[in-house]
Amino acid sequence: MKKAIRLLTLLTFGIILSSALTSCESDDYWYDGPGYYDTFYDPALTGYWELVQIDSQGVTGYVKNYLSFSGRGYGEYYYWDEKRPYVMPTDYVCQYSNSGVSDYQMNLAYGDGRPMTINYWFTNGNRTLWMQWREYDGHVSTYVYDRIYRAPW
């Protein structure tokens, strides 16, 4: 009987311990969504966007890519790799910026783990999205996207 009680006690303790050790929590605060440091989901981003310009140069062919934003913190990145179309999930959250570049910034994480903080703003009645960030080498990249109605694939 003592063995059975001891075994039951160990089993119960093991279940409690295993559930405590396997709980998931994000290492990056902004994956957790609005509420942390005045973050929000910008409704003006919601929808699909087509890349039309990189650093003042037009974009065509397999350089073109697309973004979608759900309005709830996730989206998709549509891109070409060796002439084949791919889709990668993304997570994002917005916040007010004091960068001097724009009033807003977006924390964007691609499914392959590449996080970025991007200044963004709109022109053309919120139909053109400008995204700007500093690369690791110091170069400032500016991507311009136009709103489209649906994903290309």
Coordinates of C-alpha atoms in Angstrom, one line a residue:
M1 CA 0.0 0.0 0.0
K2 CA 2.9 2.4 0.9
K3 CA 4.4 1.6 -2.5
A4 CA 1.2 2.5 -4.3
I5 CA 0.8 5.8 -2.4
R6 CA 4.5 6.7 -3.0
L7 CA 4.1 5.8 -6.7
L8 CA 0.9 7.9 -7.0
T9 CA 2.6 10.8 -5.2
L10 CA 5.6 10.7 -7.5
L11 CA 3.4 10.4 -10.6
T12 CA 1.3 13.4 -9.5
F13 CA 4.5 15.4 -8.8
G14 CA 5.9 14.4 -12.2
I15 CA 2.8 15.6 -14.0
I16 CA 2.8 18.9 -12.2
L17 CA 6.5 19.4 -12.8
S18 CA 6.4 18.5 -16.5
S19 CA 3.6 20.9 -17.2
A20 CA 5.5 23.7 -15.4
L21 CA 8.6 23.0 -17.4
T22 CA 6.9 22.9 -20.8
S23 CA 5.0 26.1 -20.6
C24 CA 5.7 28.4 -23.5
E25 CA 6.5 32.1 -23.2
S26 CA 8.0 34.4 -25.9
D27 CA 11.5 35.7 -25.4
D28 CA 10.6 38.8 -27.5
Y29 CA 8.1 41.0 -25.7
W30 CA 6.5 42.3 -28.8
Y31 CA 5.4 38.9 -30.0
D32 CA 2.9 39.0 -27.2
G33 CA 0.9 41.7 -28.9
P34 CA -0.6 45.0 -27.9
G35 CA -0.4 46.2 -24.4
Y36 CA 3.3 46.2 -23.8
Y37 CA 5.0 49.6 -24.1
D38 CA 1.9 51.1 -25.8
T39 CA 1.9 48.7 -28.7
F40 CA -1.0 48.4 -31.1
Y41 CA -2.1 46.9 -34.5
D42 CA -2.4 49.7 -37.0
P43 CA -5.6 49.2 -39.0
A44 CA -4.1 51.2 -41.9
L45 CA -1.7 48.3 -42.5
T46 CA -4.4 45.6 -42.8
G47 CA -4.5 44.0 -46.3
Y48 CA -2.1 43.2 -49.1
W49 CA 0.9 45.1 -50.3
E50 CA 3.1 44.8 -53.4
L51 CA 6.7 46.0 -53.5
V52 CA 7.1 48.7 -56.2
Q53 CA 10.4 50.4 -55.3
I54 CA 13.6 49.9 -53.4
D55 CA 15.8 52.9 -52.6
S56 CA 14.1 55.0 -55.4
Q57 CA 14.5 52.2 -58.0
G58 CA 11.6 50.4 -59.6
V59 CA 11.1 46.7 -58.9
T60 CA 10.1 44.1 -61.4
G61 CA 10.2 40.4 -62.0
Y62 CA 11.5 38.0 -59.3
V63 CA 12.7 40.9 -57.1
K64 CA 9.1 41.8 -56.5
N65 CA 7.7 40.6 -53.2
Y66 CA 4.4 41.1 -51.3
L67 CA 3.3 41.5 -47.7
S68 CA 0.0 41.0 -45.9
F69 CA -1.1 42.2 -42.5
S70 CA -4.1 40.6 -40.7
G71 CA -4.8 43.5 -38.3
R72 CA -4.2 41.0 -35.4
G73 CA -0.4 40.7 -35.4
Y74 CA 0.3 38.1 -38.0
G75 CA 0.7 38.2 -41.7
E76 CA 2.6 36.7 -44.6
Y77 CA 5.6 37.5 -46.7
Y78 CA 5.3 36.4 -50.4
Y79 CA 8.6 36.1 -52.2
W80 CA 10.5 34.4 -55.0
D81 CA 13.4 32.1 -54.5
E82 CA 15.1 30.7 -57.7
K83 CA 12.0 31.6 -59.7
R84 CA 9.7 29.7 -57.3
P85 CA 7.0 31.4 -55.2
Y86 CA 7.1 31.0 -51.4
V87 CA 5.1 32.2 -48.5
M88 CA 6.5 32.8 -45.0
P89 CA 4.5 33.7 -41.9
T90 CA 5.2 36.9 -40.1
D91 CA 4.4 38.4 -36.7
Y92 CA 4.2 42.2 -36.1
V93 CA 3.2 44.8 -33.7
C94 CA 3.3 48.6 -34.1
Q95 CA 4.2 51.4 -31.7
Y96 CA 4.8 55.1 -31.7
S97 CA 8.2 56.2 -32.8
N98 CA 10.5 58.9 -31.7
S99 CA 13.0 58.3 -34.5
G100 CA 12.4 61.5 -36.3
V101 CA 11.8 59.5 -39.5
S102 CA 8.1 58.7 -39.0
D103 CA 5.5 58.8 -36.2
Y104 CA 5.2 55.0 -36.2
Q105 CA 7.4 51.9 -36.2
M106 CA 6.7 48.3 -36.7
N107 CA 8.4 45.4 -35.1
L108 CA 8.3 42.7 -37.7
A109 CA 9.5 39.1 -37.3
Y110 CA 9.8 36.8 -40.3
G111 CA 9.1 33.1 -39.9
D112 CA 12.7 32.3 -40.4
G113 CA 13.5 34.3 -37.2
R114 CA 14.7 37.6 -38.7
P115 CA 13.3 40.4 -36.6
M116 CA 13.3 44.0 -37.8
T117 CA 12.3 47.3 -36.4
I118 CA 11.0 49.4 -39.3
N119 CA 9.8 53.0 -39.5
Y120 CA 6.7 53.3 -41.7
W121 CA 4.3 55.9 -43.0
F122 CA 1.6 56.2 -45.7
T123 CA 1.0 58.5 -48.7
N124 CA -1.6 58.5 -51.4
G125 CA -4.5 58.2 -49.1
N126 CA -3.0 55.2 -47.2
R127 CA -2.6 53.3 -50.6
T128 CA 1.2 53.6 -50.5
L129 CA 3.2 52.2 -47.6
W130 CA 6.8 53.4 -47.0
M131 CA 9.1 51.3 -44.9
Q132 CA 12.5 52.4 -43.8
W133 CA 15.2 50.8 -41.6
R134 CA 19.0 50.8 -41.1
E135 CA 20.9 47.8 -42.3
Y136 CA 23.7 46.2 -40.3
D137 CA 26.3 48.0 -42.5
G138 CA 24.7 51.4 -41.8
H139 CA 22.9 51.7 -45.2
V140 CA 19.3 53.0 -44.9
S141 CA 16.9 51.0 -47.0
T142 CA 13.6 52.4 -48.1
Y143 CA 11.0 50.1 -49.6
V144 CA 7.7 51.4 -51.1
Y145 CA 4.7 49.1 -51.3
D146 CA 1.3 49.8 -53.1
R147 CA -1.9 48.4 -51.8
I148 CA -3.3 45.5 -53.8
Y149 CA -6.6 43.5 -53.5
R150 CA -5.2 40.0 -52.9
A151 CA -2.1 37.9 -52.5
P152 CA -0.5 36.8 -55.8
W153 CA -0.4 33.1 -54.9

